[in-house]
XYZ file of C-alpha atoms in Angstrom:
525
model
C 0.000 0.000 0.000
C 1.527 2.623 -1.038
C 1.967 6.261 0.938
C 2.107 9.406 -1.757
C 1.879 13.489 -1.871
C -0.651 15.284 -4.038
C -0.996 18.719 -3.823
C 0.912 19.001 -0.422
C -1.451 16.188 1.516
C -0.179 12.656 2.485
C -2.307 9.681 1.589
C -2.071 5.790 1.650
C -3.738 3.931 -0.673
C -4.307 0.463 -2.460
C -1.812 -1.031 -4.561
C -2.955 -0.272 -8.089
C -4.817 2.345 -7.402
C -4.700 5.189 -10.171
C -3.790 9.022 -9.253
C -7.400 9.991 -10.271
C -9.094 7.490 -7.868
C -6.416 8.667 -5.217
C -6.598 12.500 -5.620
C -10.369 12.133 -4.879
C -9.869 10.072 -1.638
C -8.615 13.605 -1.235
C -11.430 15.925 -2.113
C -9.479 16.835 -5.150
C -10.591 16.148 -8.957
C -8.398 15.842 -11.752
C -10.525 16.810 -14.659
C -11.011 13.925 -17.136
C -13.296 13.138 -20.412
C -12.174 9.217 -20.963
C -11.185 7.621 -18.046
C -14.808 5.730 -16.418
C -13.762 3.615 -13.758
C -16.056 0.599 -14.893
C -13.907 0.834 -18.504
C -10.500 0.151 -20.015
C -7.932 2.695 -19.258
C -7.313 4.654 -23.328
C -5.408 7.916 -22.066
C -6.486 9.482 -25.321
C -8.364 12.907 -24.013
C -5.315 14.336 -21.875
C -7.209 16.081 -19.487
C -5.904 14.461 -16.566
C -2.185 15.293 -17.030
C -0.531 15.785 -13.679
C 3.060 16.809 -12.714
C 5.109 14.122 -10.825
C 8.037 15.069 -9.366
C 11.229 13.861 -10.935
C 9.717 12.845 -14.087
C 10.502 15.272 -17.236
C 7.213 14.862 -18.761
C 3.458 15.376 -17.637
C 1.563 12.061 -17.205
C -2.007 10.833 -17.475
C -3.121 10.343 -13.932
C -5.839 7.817 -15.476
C -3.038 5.410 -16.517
C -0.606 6.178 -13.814
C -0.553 3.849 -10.524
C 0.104 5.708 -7.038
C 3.827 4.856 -6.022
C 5.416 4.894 -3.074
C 7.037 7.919 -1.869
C 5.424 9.547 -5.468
C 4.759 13.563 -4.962
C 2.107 14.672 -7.915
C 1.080 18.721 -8.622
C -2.394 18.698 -10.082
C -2.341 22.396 -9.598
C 0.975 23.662 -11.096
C 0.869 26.446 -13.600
C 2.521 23.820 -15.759
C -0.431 21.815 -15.126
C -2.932 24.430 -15.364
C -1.643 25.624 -19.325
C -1.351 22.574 -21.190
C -4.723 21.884 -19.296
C -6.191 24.490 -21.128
C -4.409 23.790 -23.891
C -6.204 20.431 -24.122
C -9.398 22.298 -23.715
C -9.161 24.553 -26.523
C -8.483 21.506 -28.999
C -11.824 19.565 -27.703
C -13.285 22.935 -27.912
C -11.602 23.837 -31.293
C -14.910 22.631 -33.956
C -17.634 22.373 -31.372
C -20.353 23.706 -32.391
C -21.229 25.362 -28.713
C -24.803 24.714 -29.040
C -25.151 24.919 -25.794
C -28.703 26.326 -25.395
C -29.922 23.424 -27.358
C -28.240 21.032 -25.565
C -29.725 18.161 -23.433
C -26.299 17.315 -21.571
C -26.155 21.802 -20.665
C -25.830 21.268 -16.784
C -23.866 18.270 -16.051
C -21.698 19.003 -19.496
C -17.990 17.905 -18.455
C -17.197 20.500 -21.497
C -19.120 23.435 -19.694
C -17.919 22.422 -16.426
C -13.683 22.316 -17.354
C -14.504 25.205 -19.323
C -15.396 27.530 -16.647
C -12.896 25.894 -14.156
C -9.672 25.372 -16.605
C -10.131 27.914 -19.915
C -12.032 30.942 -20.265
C -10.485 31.847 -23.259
C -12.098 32.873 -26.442
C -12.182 30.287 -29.051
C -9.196 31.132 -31.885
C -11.342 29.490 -34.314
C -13.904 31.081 -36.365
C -17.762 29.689 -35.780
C -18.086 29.497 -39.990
C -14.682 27.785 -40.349
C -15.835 24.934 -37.909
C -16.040 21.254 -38.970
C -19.954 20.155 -39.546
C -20.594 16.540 -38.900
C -23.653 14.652 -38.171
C -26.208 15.778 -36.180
C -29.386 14.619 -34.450
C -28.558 11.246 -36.434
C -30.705 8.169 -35.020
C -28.773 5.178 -34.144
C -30.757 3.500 -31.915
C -33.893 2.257 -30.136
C -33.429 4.786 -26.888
C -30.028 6.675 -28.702
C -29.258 10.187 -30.922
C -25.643 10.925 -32.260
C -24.505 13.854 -32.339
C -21.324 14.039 -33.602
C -19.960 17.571 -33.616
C -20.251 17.739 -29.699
C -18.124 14.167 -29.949
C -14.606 15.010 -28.362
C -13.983 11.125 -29.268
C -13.487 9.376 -25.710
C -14.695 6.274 -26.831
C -16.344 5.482 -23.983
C -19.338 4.935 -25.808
C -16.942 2.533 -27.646
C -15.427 0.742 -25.103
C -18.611 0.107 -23.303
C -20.132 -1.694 -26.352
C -16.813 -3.696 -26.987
C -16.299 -4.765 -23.182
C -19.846 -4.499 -20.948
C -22.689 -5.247 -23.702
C -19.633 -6.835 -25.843
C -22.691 -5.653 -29.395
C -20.226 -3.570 -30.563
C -22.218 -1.296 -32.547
C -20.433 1.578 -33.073
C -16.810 2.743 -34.149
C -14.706 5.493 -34.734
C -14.655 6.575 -38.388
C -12.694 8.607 -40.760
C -9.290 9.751 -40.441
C -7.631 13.131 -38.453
C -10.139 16.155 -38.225
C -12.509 14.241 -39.876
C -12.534 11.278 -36.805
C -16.054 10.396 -36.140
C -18.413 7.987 -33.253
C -20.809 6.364 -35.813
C -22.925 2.862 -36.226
C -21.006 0.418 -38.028
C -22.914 -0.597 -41.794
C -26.203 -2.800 -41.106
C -26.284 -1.711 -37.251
C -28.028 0.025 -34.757
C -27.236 0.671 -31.106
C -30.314 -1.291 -29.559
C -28.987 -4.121 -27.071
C -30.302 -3.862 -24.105
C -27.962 -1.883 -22.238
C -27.907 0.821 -24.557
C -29.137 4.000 -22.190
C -26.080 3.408 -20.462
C -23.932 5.075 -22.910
C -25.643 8.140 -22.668
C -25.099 8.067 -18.787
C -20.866 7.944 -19.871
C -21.206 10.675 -22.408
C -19.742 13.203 -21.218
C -20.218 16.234 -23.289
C -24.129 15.500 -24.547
C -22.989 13.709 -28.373
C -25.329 10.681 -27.300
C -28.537 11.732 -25.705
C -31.873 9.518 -24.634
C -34.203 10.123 -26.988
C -37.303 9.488 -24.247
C -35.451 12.799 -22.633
C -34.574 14.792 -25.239
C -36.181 18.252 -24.374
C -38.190 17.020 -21.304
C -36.431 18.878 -18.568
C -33.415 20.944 -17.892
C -31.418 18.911 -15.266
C -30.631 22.097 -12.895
C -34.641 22.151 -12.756
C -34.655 18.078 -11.416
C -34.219 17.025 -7.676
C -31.927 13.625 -7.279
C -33.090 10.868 -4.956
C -31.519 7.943 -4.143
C -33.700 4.396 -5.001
C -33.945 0.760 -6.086
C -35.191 -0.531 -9.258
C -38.195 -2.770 -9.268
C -38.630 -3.852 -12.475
C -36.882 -7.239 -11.563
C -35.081 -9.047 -8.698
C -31.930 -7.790 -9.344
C -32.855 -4.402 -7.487
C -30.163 -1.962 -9.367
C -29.047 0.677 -7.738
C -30.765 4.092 -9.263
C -31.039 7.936 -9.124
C -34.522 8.906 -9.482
C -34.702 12.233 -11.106
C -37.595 14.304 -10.375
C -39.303 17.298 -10.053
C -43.274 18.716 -8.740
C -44.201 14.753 -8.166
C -43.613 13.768 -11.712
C -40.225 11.285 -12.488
C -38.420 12.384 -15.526
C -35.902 9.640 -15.586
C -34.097 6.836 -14.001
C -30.245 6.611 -13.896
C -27.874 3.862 -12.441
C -26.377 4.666 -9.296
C -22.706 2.796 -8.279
C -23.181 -0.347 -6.520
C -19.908 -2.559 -7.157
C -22.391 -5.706 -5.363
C -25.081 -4.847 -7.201
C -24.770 -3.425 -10.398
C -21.793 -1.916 -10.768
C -22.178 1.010 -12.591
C -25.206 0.501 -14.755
C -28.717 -0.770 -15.230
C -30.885 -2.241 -17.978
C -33.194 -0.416 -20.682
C -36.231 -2.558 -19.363
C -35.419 -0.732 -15.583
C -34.874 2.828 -17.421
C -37.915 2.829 -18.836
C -39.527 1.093 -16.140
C -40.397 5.019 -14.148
C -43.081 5.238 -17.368
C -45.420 3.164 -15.517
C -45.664 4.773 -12.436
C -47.611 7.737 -14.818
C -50.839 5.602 -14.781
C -53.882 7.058 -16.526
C -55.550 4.483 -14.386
C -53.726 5.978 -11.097
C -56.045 5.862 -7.921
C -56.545 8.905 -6.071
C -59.128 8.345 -3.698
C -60.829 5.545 -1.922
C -63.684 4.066 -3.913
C -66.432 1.426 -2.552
C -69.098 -0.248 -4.547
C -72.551 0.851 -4.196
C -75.371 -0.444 -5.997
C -73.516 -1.819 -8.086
C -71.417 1.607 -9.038
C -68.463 3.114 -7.892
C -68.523 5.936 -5.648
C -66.069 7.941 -3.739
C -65.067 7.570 0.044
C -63.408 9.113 2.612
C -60.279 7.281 3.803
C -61.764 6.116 7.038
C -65.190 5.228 5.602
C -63.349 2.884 2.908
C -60.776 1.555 5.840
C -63.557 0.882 7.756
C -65.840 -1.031 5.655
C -62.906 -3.120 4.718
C -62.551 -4.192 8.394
C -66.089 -4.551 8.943
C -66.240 -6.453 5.992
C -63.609 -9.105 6.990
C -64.627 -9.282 10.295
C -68.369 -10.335 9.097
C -66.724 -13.219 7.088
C -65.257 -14.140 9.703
C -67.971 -14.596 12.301
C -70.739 -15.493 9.899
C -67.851 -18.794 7.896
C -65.023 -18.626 9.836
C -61.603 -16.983 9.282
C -60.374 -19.842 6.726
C -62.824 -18.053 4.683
C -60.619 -15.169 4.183
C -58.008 -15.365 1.837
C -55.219 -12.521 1.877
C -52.096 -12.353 -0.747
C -49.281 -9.654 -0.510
C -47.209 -9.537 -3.844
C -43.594 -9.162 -3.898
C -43.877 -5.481 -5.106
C -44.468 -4.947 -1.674
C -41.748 -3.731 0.582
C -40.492 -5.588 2.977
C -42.030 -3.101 5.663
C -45.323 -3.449 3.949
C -45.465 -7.360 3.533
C -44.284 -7.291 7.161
C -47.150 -5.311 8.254
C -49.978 -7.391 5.617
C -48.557 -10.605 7.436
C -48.969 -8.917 10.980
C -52.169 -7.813 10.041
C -54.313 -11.176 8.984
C -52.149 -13.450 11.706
C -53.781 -11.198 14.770
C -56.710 -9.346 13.056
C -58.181 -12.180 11.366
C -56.066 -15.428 12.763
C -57.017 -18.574 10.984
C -57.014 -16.582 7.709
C -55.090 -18.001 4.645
C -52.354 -15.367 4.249
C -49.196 -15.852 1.086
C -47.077 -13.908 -0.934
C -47.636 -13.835 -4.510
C -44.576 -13.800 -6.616
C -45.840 -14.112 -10.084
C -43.677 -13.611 -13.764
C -44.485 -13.999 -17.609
C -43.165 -16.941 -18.496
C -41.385 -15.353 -21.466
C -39.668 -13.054 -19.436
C -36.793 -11.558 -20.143
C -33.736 -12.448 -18.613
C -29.842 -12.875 -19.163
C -26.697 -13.668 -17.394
C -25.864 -10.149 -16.013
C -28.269 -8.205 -14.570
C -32.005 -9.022 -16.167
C -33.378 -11.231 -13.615
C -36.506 -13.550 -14.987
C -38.339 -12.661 -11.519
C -40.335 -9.432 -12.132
C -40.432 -8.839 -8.688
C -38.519 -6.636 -6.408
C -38.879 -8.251 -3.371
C -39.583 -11.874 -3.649
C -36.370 -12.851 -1.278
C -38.129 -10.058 1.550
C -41.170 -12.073 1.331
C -39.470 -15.317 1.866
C -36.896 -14.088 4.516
C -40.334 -12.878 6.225
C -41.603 -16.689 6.119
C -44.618 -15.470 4.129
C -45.568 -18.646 2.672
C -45.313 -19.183 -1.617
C -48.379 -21.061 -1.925
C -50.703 -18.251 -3.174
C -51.801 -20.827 -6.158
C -53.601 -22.712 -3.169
C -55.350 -19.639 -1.777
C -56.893 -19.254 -5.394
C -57.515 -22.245 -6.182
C -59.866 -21.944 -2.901
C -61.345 -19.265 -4.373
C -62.315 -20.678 -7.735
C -63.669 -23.588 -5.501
C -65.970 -21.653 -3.468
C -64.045 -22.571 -0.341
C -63.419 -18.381 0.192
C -65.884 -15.716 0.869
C -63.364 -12.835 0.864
C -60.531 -11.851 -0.682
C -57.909 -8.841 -0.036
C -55.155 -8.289 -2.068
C -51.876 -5.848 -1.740
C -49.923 -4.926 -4.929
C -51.558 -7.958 -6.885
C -53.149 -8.106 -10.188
C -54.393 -11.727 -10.573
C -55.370 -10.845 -14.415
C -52.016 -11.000 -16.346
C -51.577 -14.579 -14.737
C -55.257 -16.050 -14.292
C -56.683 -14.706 -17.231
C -60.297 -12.016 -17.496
C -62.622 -15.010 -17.316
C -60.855 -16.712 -14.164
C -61.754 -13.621 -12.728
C -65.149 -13.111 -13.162
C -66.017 -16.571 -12.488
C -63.869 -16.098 -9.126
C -66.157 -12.783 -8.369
C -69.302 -14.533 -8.540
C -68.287 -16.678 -5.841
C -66.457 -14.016 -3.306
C -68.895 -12.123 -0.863
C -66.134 -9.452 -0.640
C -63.134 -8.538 -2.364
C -60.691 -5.326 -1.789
C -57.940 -4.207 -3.605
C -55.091 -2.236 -2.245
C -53.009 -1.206 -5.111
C -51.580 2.041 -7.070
C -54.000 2.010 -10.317
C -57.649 0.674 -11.545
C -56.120 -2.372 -12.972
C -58.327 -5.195 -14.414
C -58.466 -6.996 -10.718
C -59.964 -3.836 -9.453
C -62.607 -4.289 -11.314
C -64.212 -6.832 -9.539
C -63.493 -5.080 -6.212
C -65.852 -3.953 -3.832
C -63.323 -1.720 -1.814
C -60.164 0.362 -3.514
C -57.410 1.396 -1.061
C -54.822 3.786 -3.554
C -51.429 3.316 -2.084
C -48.220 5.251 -2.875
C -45.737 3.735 -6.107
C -42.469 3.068 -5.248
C -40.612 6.624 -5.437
C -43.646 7.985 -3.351
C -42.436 5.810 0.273
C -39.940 4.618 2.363
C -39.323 1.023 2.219
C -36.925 -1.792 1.719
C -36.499 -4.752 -1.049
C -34.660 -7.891 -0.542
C -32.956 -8.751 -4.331
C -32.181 -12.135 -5.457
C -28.643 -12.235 -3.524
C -30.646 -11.594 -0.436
C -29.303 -7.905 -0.046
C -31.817 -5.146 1.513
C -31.825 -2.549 -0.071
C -33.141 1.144 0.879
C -35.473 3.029 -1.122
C -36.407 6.479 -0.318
C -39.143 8.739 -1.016
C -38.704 10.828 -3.561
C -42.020 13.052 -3.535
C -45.548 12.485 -1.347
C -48.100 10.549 -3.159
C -50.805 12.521 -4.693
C -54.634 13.085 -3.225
C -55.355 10.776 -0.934
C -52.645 7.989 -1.483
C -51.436 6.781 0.910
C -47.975 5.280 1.896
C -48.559 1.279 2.036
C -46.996 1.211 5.871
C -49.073 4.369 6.685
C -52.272 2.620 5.277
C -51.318 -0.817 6.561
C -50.652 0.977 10.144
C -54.661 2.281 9.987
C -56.095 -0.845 9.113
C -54.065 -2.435 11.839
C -55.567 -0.141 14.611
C -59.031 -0.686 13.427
C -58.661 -4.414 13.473
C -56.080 -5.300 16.081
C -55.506 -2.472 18.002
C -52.430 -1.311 16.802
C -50.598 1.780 17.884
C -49.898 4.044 14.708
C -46.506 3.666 13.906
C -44.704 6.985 12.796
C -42.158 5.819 9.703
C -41.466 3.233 7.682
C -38.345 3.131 9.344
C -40.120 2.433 12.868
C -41.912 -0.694 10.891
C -38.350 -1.699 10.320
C -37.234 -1.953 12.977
C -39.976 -3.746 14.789
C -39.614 -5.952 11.520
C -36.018 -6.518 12.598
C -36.470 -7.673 16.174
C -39.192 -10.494 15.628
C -37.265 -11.843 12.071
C -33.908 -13.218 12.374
C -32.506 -13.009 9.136
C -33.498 -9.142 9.652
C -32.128 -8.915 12.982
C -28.417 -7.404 12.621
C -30.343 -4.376 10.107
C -31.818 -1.288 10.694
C -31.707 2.074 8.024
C -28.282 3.375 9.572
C -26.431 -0.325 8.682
C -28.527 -1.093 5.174
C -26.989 2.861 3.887
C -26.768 3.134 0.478
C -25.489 0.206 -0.823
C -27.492 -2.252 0.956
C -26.701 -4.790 3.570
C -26.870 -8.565 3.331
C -29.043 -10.685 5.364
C -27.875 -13.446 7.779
C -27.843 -16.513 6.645
């Protein structure tokens, strides 16, 4: 391990560790266009050329391992000109569009600019190369290749992550171009991720393109749920609507990038069919409640099927899109509100899912390790086959829409046979339909909760924005229906359901919201 100097401060760090990784241990950034830490070292931008004492010549700090005893300037007015130097070559045929541009705000060109140049450009705007613009080269992806200052990262992600290799660099000298190769088109499905690497705005998402100004969007730190893998993401958002997801690092999770099914997967928390308000069936119509009206006929409900057929004549399912706090606090629920009641979790795919060897899990659910770490048992197939049989005269259910996997008819043959059936979910789907109660419930970037992915790692997910009207976080909900039926004391966070979650589960036990942080913890074994 070696022990260096930058900039006047002692550090020890691990053997092959690079002077850019180092410096920021440090607090102190060495500008850089080409070096990504989840890529192969090319050296080919030069921003990151540092002084090191006793060698004649300036070195990449991307490509140049901390040494013992080493003393590196980053600061040096050496440094500092052929810094800008490098500058006003990227610089020299851009087409400084920046008003236009999607990446204006977290542009590595703006940024350097302002810290490292200031100088006027020598080159005249109507003596600039013109390349491509606004070409189409993908499913999610638009080139632009006059803001290209030719990184390659874009190229060395498709050659070493996705391995597709779709695109190339073209041309020879000034004329260097990023393009498709003949016959191709950038639409694996990873391909969102090199827009996240871009760092000067030459490949942008097309589903962004003009949405939003990023100085305009608040950041907030999340999971993906579009499959058990549980990526690591930024939600980025602003006034209650999501604008995009965007990997976060997590080296156990998913490194530094996500899938194109999970990017796109924030477009379904938009619902046309999004509940707002409580609705119970009268007369055959559907009419809307107050909160505590709706929570209580659902608990009057159950407790009449209960007294009048017994509580084996309720059946209750939780789906692993629950969180772990909610499926906690469903399972609490029916075992002393309604003991005697058939209670599962439903963990349901299509069995053409997608799915590959690196992050695209088959499992469409985010939290179908939480619900078995909870012992919630797997056998919802029994609880419905009950209901087709008659043998049920109620039926709740959290998060689950039984049409995708029973089929339309299925359930209005199953209807005809219920006395009772509520649904606690975020939209109107086809279940709801046959519902005589509807509890709206906050998505996933509107609560606090955790999710248990496929390695058995909880994971935190934080609110990004309050639900709208009269959602209601699941916990929150879940906490209501508990007093009304058991008794409960309201509990005041998600993070309080945790950790009365963590004392009565042992694989939970060691957790709480300090120790999951956020990159996840794992659970005992």
């Amino acid at each position: 391990m070696p022990t260096l100097e930058i900039d006047g401060q002692q550090l020890t760090v691990a053997d092959g560790t690079n002077l850019i990784q180092a410096a920021e241990q440090l607090g102190i950034e060495i500008p850089h266009y080409c070096y990504h830490p989840g890529l192969s070292v090319a050296g080919n931008c030069r921003m990151c050329l540092v002084e090191i004492e006793k060698m004649p010549k300036l070195q990449i700090a991307c490509n140049t391992r901390a040494g013992e005893g080493m003393v590196v300037r980053t600061q040096s007015e050496r440094v500092k000109q052929v810094r800008a130097g490098v500058l006003e070559f990227l610089l020299l045929n851009h087409p400084i569009d920046c008003p236009i541009c999607d990446q204006a705000g977290e542009c590595k060109l703006q940024d350097y600019y302002m810290d490292h140049d200031r100088q006027p450009s020598r080159m005249p705007l109507a003596e600039k190369l013109r390349k491509g613009k606004a070409l189409d080269v993908g499913r999610l992806i638009m080139l632009d290749q006059e803001r290209c200052i030719l990184c390659t990262r874009c190229v060395r992600f498709l050659d070493e992550v996705t391995k597709t290799r779709e695109l190339g660099i073209f041309q020879r000298g000034t004329q260097n171009r990023i393009d498709i190769f003949p016959g191709q088109r950038v639409d694996n499905p990873y391909s969102g991720n090199i827009v996240d690497i871009c760092p000067v705005g030459a490949l942008t998402n097309k589903e962004f393109r003009f949405q939003a100004r990023v100085w305009y969007l608040d950041h907030t730190a999340s999971v993906c749920t579009a499959c058990a893998t549980g990526c690591n993401i930024d939600v980025h958002h602003r006034r209650g609507q999501v604008f995009r997801f965007r990997p976060r690092e997590n080296e156990a999770v998913n490194k530094y990038w996500m899938c194109d099914e999970g990017r796109g997967s924030f477009r379904r928390l938009h619902s046309e069919r999004r509940l707002l308000k409580p609705m119970i069936r009268e007369g055959g119509e559907w009419v809307g409640a107050a909160a505590e009206a709706a929570q209580g006929l659902l608990v009057r409900a159950l407790h009449e099927v209960r007294d009048r057929y017994g509580a084996h004549c309720i059946g209750a399912l939780v789906s692993a899109q629950a969180s772990n706090e909610e499926a906690y606090l469903f399972a609490r629920l029916f075992r002393e509100g309604f003991a005697g009641s058939r209670l599962a979790g439903l963990s349901w795919s299509p069995a053409q899912a997608s799915r590959d060897d690196f992050l695209i899990d088959a499992d469409k659910n985010p939290n179908t390790a939480g619900l078995r770490a909870l012992g919630l048992s797997p056998d919802a197939p029994a609880i419905l086959r009950a209901a087709e049989a008659g043998e049920l005269k109620a039926l709740v259910l959290w998060r689950a829409d039984l049409a995708p996997s029973q089929g339309q008819e299925w359930l209005d043959q199953v209807a005809e046979k219920l006395d009772f059936v509520a649904v606690i979910d975020t939209d109107g789907h086809a279940t709801a339909e046959i519902a005589d109660v509807l509890l709206p419930i906050a998505t996933v970037v509107e609560t606090t909760g955790t999710f248990t992915n496929r390695t058995r790692r909880v994971q935190l997910a934080r609110r990004a924005f309050v639900p709208p009207a009269q959602a209601l976080e699941g916990w929150e909900l879940l906490s209501h229906l508990g007093r009304r039926a058991a008794g409960w004391k309201l509990y005041p966070s998600a993070e309080a359901v945790f950790s009365e979650l963590a004392r009565n589960t042992p694989a939970f036990a060691a957790l709480d919201y300090a120790a999951i942080g956020v990159h996840g913890a794992e659970l005992a074994a």
